Amino acid sequence: MAETPAALGATFPRDFLFGVATAAYQVEGALAEDGRGESVWDRFLREPGRVVDGSDGSVSANHYHRWREDLGIMTELGLSAYRFSVCWSRVQPTGSGAVNEAGLGFYDRLVDGLLERGIEPIATLFHSDMPAALMENGGWCARETSTRFADFAEHVARRLGDRVRSWFTIAEPYTLMRHSYVLGEHAPGFRLSTGAALPVMHHLLLGHGLATRAIRAHSNARIGLTNHSSPCRPASNAPEDRAATVLFDALRNNLVTDAVLLGRYPKELEALPDANWSAVREGDLDIIKAPIDWLGLTYFHPLTVTALKPAATPALEPFEVEVTGGAAETTMGWPIVPSGLGEVLTALRDRYGDKLPPVVITENGCSMPDQLSEDGRVDDPGRIRFLSGHLQVLTEAMRSGIRVDGYFVWSFLDHFEWELGYTKRWGIVYVDFATQQRTLKSSARWYRELIESWRSATGQV
């Protein structure tokens, strides 16, 4: 099995994409500049106790002002692609109406800068953030948000579609529904039961389908969406734990892809208490099933599921979910289980067969205890082992016949990690948030060596 970055890089095909990924709110900063409107995260984080260190994304890695420097680092690493998200609040400050030219202009410059450096821009239109004004009608609880999102997508595609050839509409719809509308951990902080929150999922997927139409009108592009997948295992062999695992697996791994690839929702969801499907109208699933060109996959770890015992007060979820499965851990307390990536890829192939489009790994990485040494180095051998292990599993999956078109490390930069603030470091580039100085971690140098080997082996140098 290939282990060195040079040997590993040489195993990938010429048209493979090696990149990094970020999300706008987590890295951009400049929240009150150039006409950007208030976002749901701006409003959410004004509530005490929402973030463990009391921080917010007002500066973060300041990517909005330091993007040229950051693109220079990408060039130094030899990246072939950069996946970024477009902040809806910058482009349409209230979620509708006229475009804010200054806000959209930032992405104009970013895209041009990437192309000048030979790096493919890959735009994600929605990554956990939206204009706060849309909460007046309930955010994604409201069907109207789907059409507003399609309008936003149309504006962005009209401006960038002549240069951006690769798009993702929405990042991880079920993750958004669960953490933002069920568990209340992320903005807007709603706490609905899983069954009651199903309209949120339907409207997200409807927004995806409508946005796909809008993008195709302005760009001959690859279009898809991303899903956060995990192998799901029952906590015991008890029938109730096995049943709970089937239900959670349907939600986490199959809900998005069944709707988009098959035009239906998983039958396993019939077991979901108080399931509210009232948002589904005739013709909606035909819109949601609009053909996609690739499927984004986020993978970090497996999950263990336990059924909840019946209680007088119904729980938000009918199960408990824990991250388990291995000894080595990240600073998130998550195990490092590369084999799980192979499991979810195999499950996709087995479930969808020839309906499965090419897959791209849109997020894979880890948080580690990174520290800047006195001599200005950041050594992160644990992250190197993480990336190497997962890329080795990826090559095995590709040899088995699963088509994977790219791999994006999460994340490019240290950033604002939602409810965990700045207490976790995910980047392969270290950010000193006091000075904004960037430092390549040893994992970034490792990734550069892998990419150099890939370019050499495929005749690109």
Coordinates of C-alpha atoms in Angstrom, one line a residue, residues 93-337:
P93 CA -28.3 41.8 1.9
T94 CA -31.9 41.0 2.7
G95 CA -32.2 37.8 0.7
S96 CA -34.1 39.3 -2.2
G97 CA -34.1 42.2 -4.6
A98 CA -31.2 44.0 -6.2
V99 CA -27.6 42.7 -6.1
N100 CA -25.1 44.4 -3.9
E101 CA -22.4 45.0 -6.5
A102 CA -19.6 45.5 -4.0
G103 CA -20.3 42.1 -2.4
L104 CA -20.6 40.2 -5.6
G105 CA -17.5 42.0 -6.8
F106 CA -15.4 40.2 -4.2
Y107 CA -16.2 36.8 -5.7
D108 CA -15.6 38.3 -9.2
R109 CA -12.0 39.2 -8.1
L110 CA -11.5 35.9 -6.3
V111 CA -12.6 33.8 -9.3
D112 CA -10.4 35.9 -11.7
G113 CA -7.4 35.5 -9.3
L114 CA -7.8 31.8 -9.1
L115 CA -8.0 31.4 -12.9
E116 CA -4.9 33.6 -13.3
R117 CA -3.1 31.1 -11.1
G118 CA -4.4 28.0 -12.9
I119 CA -6.6 27.0 -10.0
E120 CA -10.2 25.9 -10.8
P121 CA -12.8 27.9 -8.8
I122 CA -15.5 25.7 -7.3
A123 CA -18.4 27.7 -5.9
T124 CA -20.8 26.5 -3.2
L125 CA -23.9 28.7 -3.0
F126 CA -25.0 27.8 0.5
H127 CA -22.9 26.7 3.4
S128 CA -24.9 27.2 6.7
D129 CA -25.4 31.0 6.3
M130 CA -28.2 33.2 5.0
P131 CA -29.6 36.7 5.3
A132 CA -31.2 37.2 8.7
A133 CA -34.2 39.0 7.0
L134 CA -35.3 35.6 5.6
M135 CA -36.0 34.5 9.2
E136 CA -39.1 36.8 9.2
N137 CA -40.9 33.9 7.4
G138 CA -39.0 31.1 9.2
G139 CA -35.9 30.6 7.1
W140 CA -35.9 27.2 5.5
C141 CA -39.2 26.4 7.3
A142 CA -40.8 28.5 4.6
R143 CA -41.2 27.4 1.0
E144 CA -40.6 30.9 -0.2
T145 CA -36.9 30.6 0.8
S146 CA -36.5 27.9 -1.9
T147 CA -37.5 30.4 -4.6
R148 CA -35.4 33.2 -3.0
F149 CA -32.4 30.9 -3.0
A150 CA -33.0 30.1 -6.7
D151 CA -33.1 33.9 -7.4
F152 CA -29.8 34.3 -5.6
A153 CA -28.3 31.4 -7.5
E154 CA -29.4 33.1 -10.8
H155 CA -27.7 36.3 -9.9
V156 CA -24.4 34.6 -9.0
A157 CA -24.5 32.3 -12.0
R158 CA -25.2 35.2 -14.4
R159 CA -22.1 37.0 -13.0
L160 CA -19.7 34.2 -12.6
G161 CA -21.0 31.5 -14.9
D162 CA -18.8 32.4 -17.8
R163 CA -15.8 31.5 -15.6
V164 CA -17.0 29.1 -12.9
R165 CA -17.5 25.7 -14.5
S166 CA -18.1 23.7 -11.3
W167 CA -20.8 24.3 -8.7
F168 CA -22.3 22.9 -5.5
T169 CA -25.7 24.3 -4.6
I170 CA -26.1 23.4 -1.0
A171 CA -23.6 21.9 1.5
E172 CA -24.9 19.1 3.7
P173 CA -28.7 19.7 3.8
Y174 CA -29.3 17.1 6.6
T175 CA -26.5 18.4 8.7
L176 CA -28.0 21.9 8.4
M177 CA -31.5 20.7 9.3
R178 CA -30.2 18.7 12.3
H179 CA -27.9 21.2 13.9
S180 CA -29.8 24.4 13.0
Y181 CA -33.4 23.4 13.2
V182 CA -33.5 20.3 15.5
L183 CA -30.6 20.5 18.0
G184 CA -30.4 24.3 17.9
E185 CA -26.6 24.3 18.1
H186 CA -26.2 26.4 15.0
A187 CA -28.0 29.5 13.6
P188 CA -30.9 30.1 13.7
G189 CA -31.1 27.9 16.8
F190 CA -34.5 26.3 16.3
R191 CA -35.4 23.2 18.3
L192 CA -38.0 21.2 16.4
S193 CA -38.5 17.5 16.5
T194 CA -36.9 15.6 13.5
G195 CA -40.4 14.9 12.2
A196 CA -41.5 18.5 12.5
A197 CA -38.4 19.7 10.7
L198 CA -38.9 17.7 7.6
P199 CA -40.3 20.7 5.7
V200 CA -36.8 22.3 6.3
M201 CA -35.2 19.4 4.4
H202 CA -37.7 19.5 1.6
H203 CA -37.3 23.2 1.1
L204 CA -33.5 22.9 1.0
L205 CA -33.8 20.2 -1.6
L206 CA -36.4 22.1 -3.6
G207 CA -34.0 25.1 -3.4
H208 CA -31.3 22.8 -4.8
G209 CA -33.4 21.7 -7.7
L210 CA -34.5 25.3 -8.6
A211 CA -30.9 26.6 -8.2
T212 CA -29.7 23.8 -10.5
R213 CA -32.1 25.1 -13.2
A214 CA -30.9 28.7 -12.7
I215 CA -27.2 27.8 -13.0
R216 CA -27.7 25.7 -16.1
A217 CA -29.3 28.8 -17.8
H218 CA -26.0 30.7 -17.4
S219 CA -23.2 28.1 -17.4
N220 CA -22.3 24.9 -19.1
A221 CA -21.2 23.5 -15.8
R222 CA -20.8 20.6 -13.5
I223 CA -23.5 21.0 -10.8
G224 CA -24.2 19.0 -7.6
L225 CA -24.7 19.2 -3.9
T226 CA -22.9 17.7 -0.9
N227 CA -23.9 15.3 1.8
H228 CA -22.2 14.5 5.1
S229 CA -22.1 10.7 5.4
S230 CA -21.0 8.3 8.1
P231 CA -21.2 4.5 8.6
C232 CA -23.9 4.1 11.3
R233 CA -23.6 1.2 13.8
P234 CA -26.1 0.1 16.5
A235 CA -24.9 0.4 20.1
S236 CA -26.1 -3.2 20.7
N237 CA -27.9 -6.1 19.0
A238 CA -31.1 -5.1 20.7
P239 CA -33.9 -4.8 18.1
E240 CA -34.7 -1.2 19.2
D241 CA -31.0 -0.1 18.7
R242 CA -31.0 -1.8 15.2
A243 CA -34.2 -0.1 14.3
A244 CA -32.9 3.3 15.5
T245 CA -29.8 2.8 13.4
V246 CA -31.8 2.1 10.3
L247 CA -33.8 5.3 10.8
F248 CA -30.7 7.5 11.5
D249 CA -28.9 5.9 8.5
A250 CA -31.8 6.8 6.3
L251 CA -31.7 10.4 7.5
R252 CA -28.0 11.0 7.4
N253 CA -26.9 8.9 4.5
N254 CA -29.9 8.4 2.2
L255 CA -32.4 11.2 2.6
V256 CA -30.6 13.7 0.3
T257 CA -29.3 11.2 -2.3
D258 CA -32.6 9.2 -2.5
A259 CA -34.5 12.5 -3.3
V260 CA -31.9 13.8 -5.8
L261 CA -31.0 10.6 -7.5
L262 CA -34.2 8.5 -7.3
G263 CA -36.9 11.2 -6.9
R264 CA -38.3 9.8 -3.7
Y265 CA -37.7 9.9 0.1
P266 CA -36.5 6.8 1.9
K267 CA -39.2 4.4 2.9
E268 CA -37.4 3.9 6.2
L269 CA -38.6 7.3 7.3
E270 CA -42.1 5.9 7.6
A271 CA -40.9 4.9 11.1
L272 CA -40.1 8.5 12.1
P273 CA -42.5 9.8 14.8
D274 CA -44.7 12.8 13.8
A275 CA -43.3 13.0 10.3
N276 CA -44.6 16.1 8.6
W277 CA -44.6 15.7 4.8
S278 CA -47.1 18.5 4.3
A279 CA -44.5 20.6 2.4
V280 CA -44.3 18.1 -0.4
R281 CA -46.4 19.2 -3.4
E282 CA -47.0 17.6 -6.7
G283 CA -44.1 18.0 -9.1
D284 CA -41.6 19.0 -6.3
L285 CA -39.6 15.7 -6.5
D286 CA -39.3 16.1 -10.3
I287 CA -37.6 19.5 -9.6
I288 CA -35.4 18.0 -6.9
K289 CA -34.4 15.1 -9.2
A290 CA -33.0 17.5 -11.8
P291 CA -29.9 15.7 -13.1
I292 CA -26.6 16.4 -11.3
D293 CA -23.1 16.0 -12.7
W294 CA -21.3 15.1 -9.5
L295 CA -22.0 14.4 -5.8
G296 CA -20.0 15.9 -3.0
L297 CA -19.2 13.7 0.0
T298 CA -18.1 14.9 3.4
Y299 CA -16.6 12.2 5.7
F300 CA -15.0 12.5 9.1
H301 CA -15.9 9.5 11.3
P302 CA -18.4 6.6 11.9
L303 CA -21.3 7.0 14.3
T304 CA -23.0 4.7 16.9
V305 CA -26.7 4.9 17.4
T306 CA -28.8 4.1 20.5
A307 CA -32.6 4.0 20.7
L308 CA -34.2 6.4 23.2
K309 CA -36.5 4.9 25.7
P310 CA -40.1 6.2 25.6
A311 CA -40.6 9.3 27.8
A312 CA -43.5 11.5 28.9
T313 CA -41.9 14.4 27.0
P314 CA -41.0 13.4 23.4
A315 CA -37.3 14.0 22.5
L316 CA -36.2 16.1 19.6
E317 CA -34.7 12.9 18.1
P318 CA -35.8 9.3 18.7
F319 CA -32.2 8.2 19.1
E320 CA -28.9 9.2 20.6
V321 CA -25.9 9.4 18.3
E322 CA -22.2 9.2 19.4
V323 CA -19.0 9.4 17.6
T324 CA -17.1 6.2 18.1
G325 CA -15.0 3.6 16.3
G326 CA -11.3 4.0 16.9
A327 CA -8.5 4.7 19.2
A328 CA -6.6 7.6 17.7
E329 CA -8.5 10.9 18.2
T330 CA -8.6 14.4 16.9
T331 CA -9.0 17.4 19.3
M332 CA -12.7 17.1 18.5
G333 CA -12.6 13.8 20.4
W334 CA -13.4 12.0 17.1
P335 CA -11.7 8.7 16.2
I336 CA -9.6 8.4 13.0
V337 CA -11.2 5.7 10.9

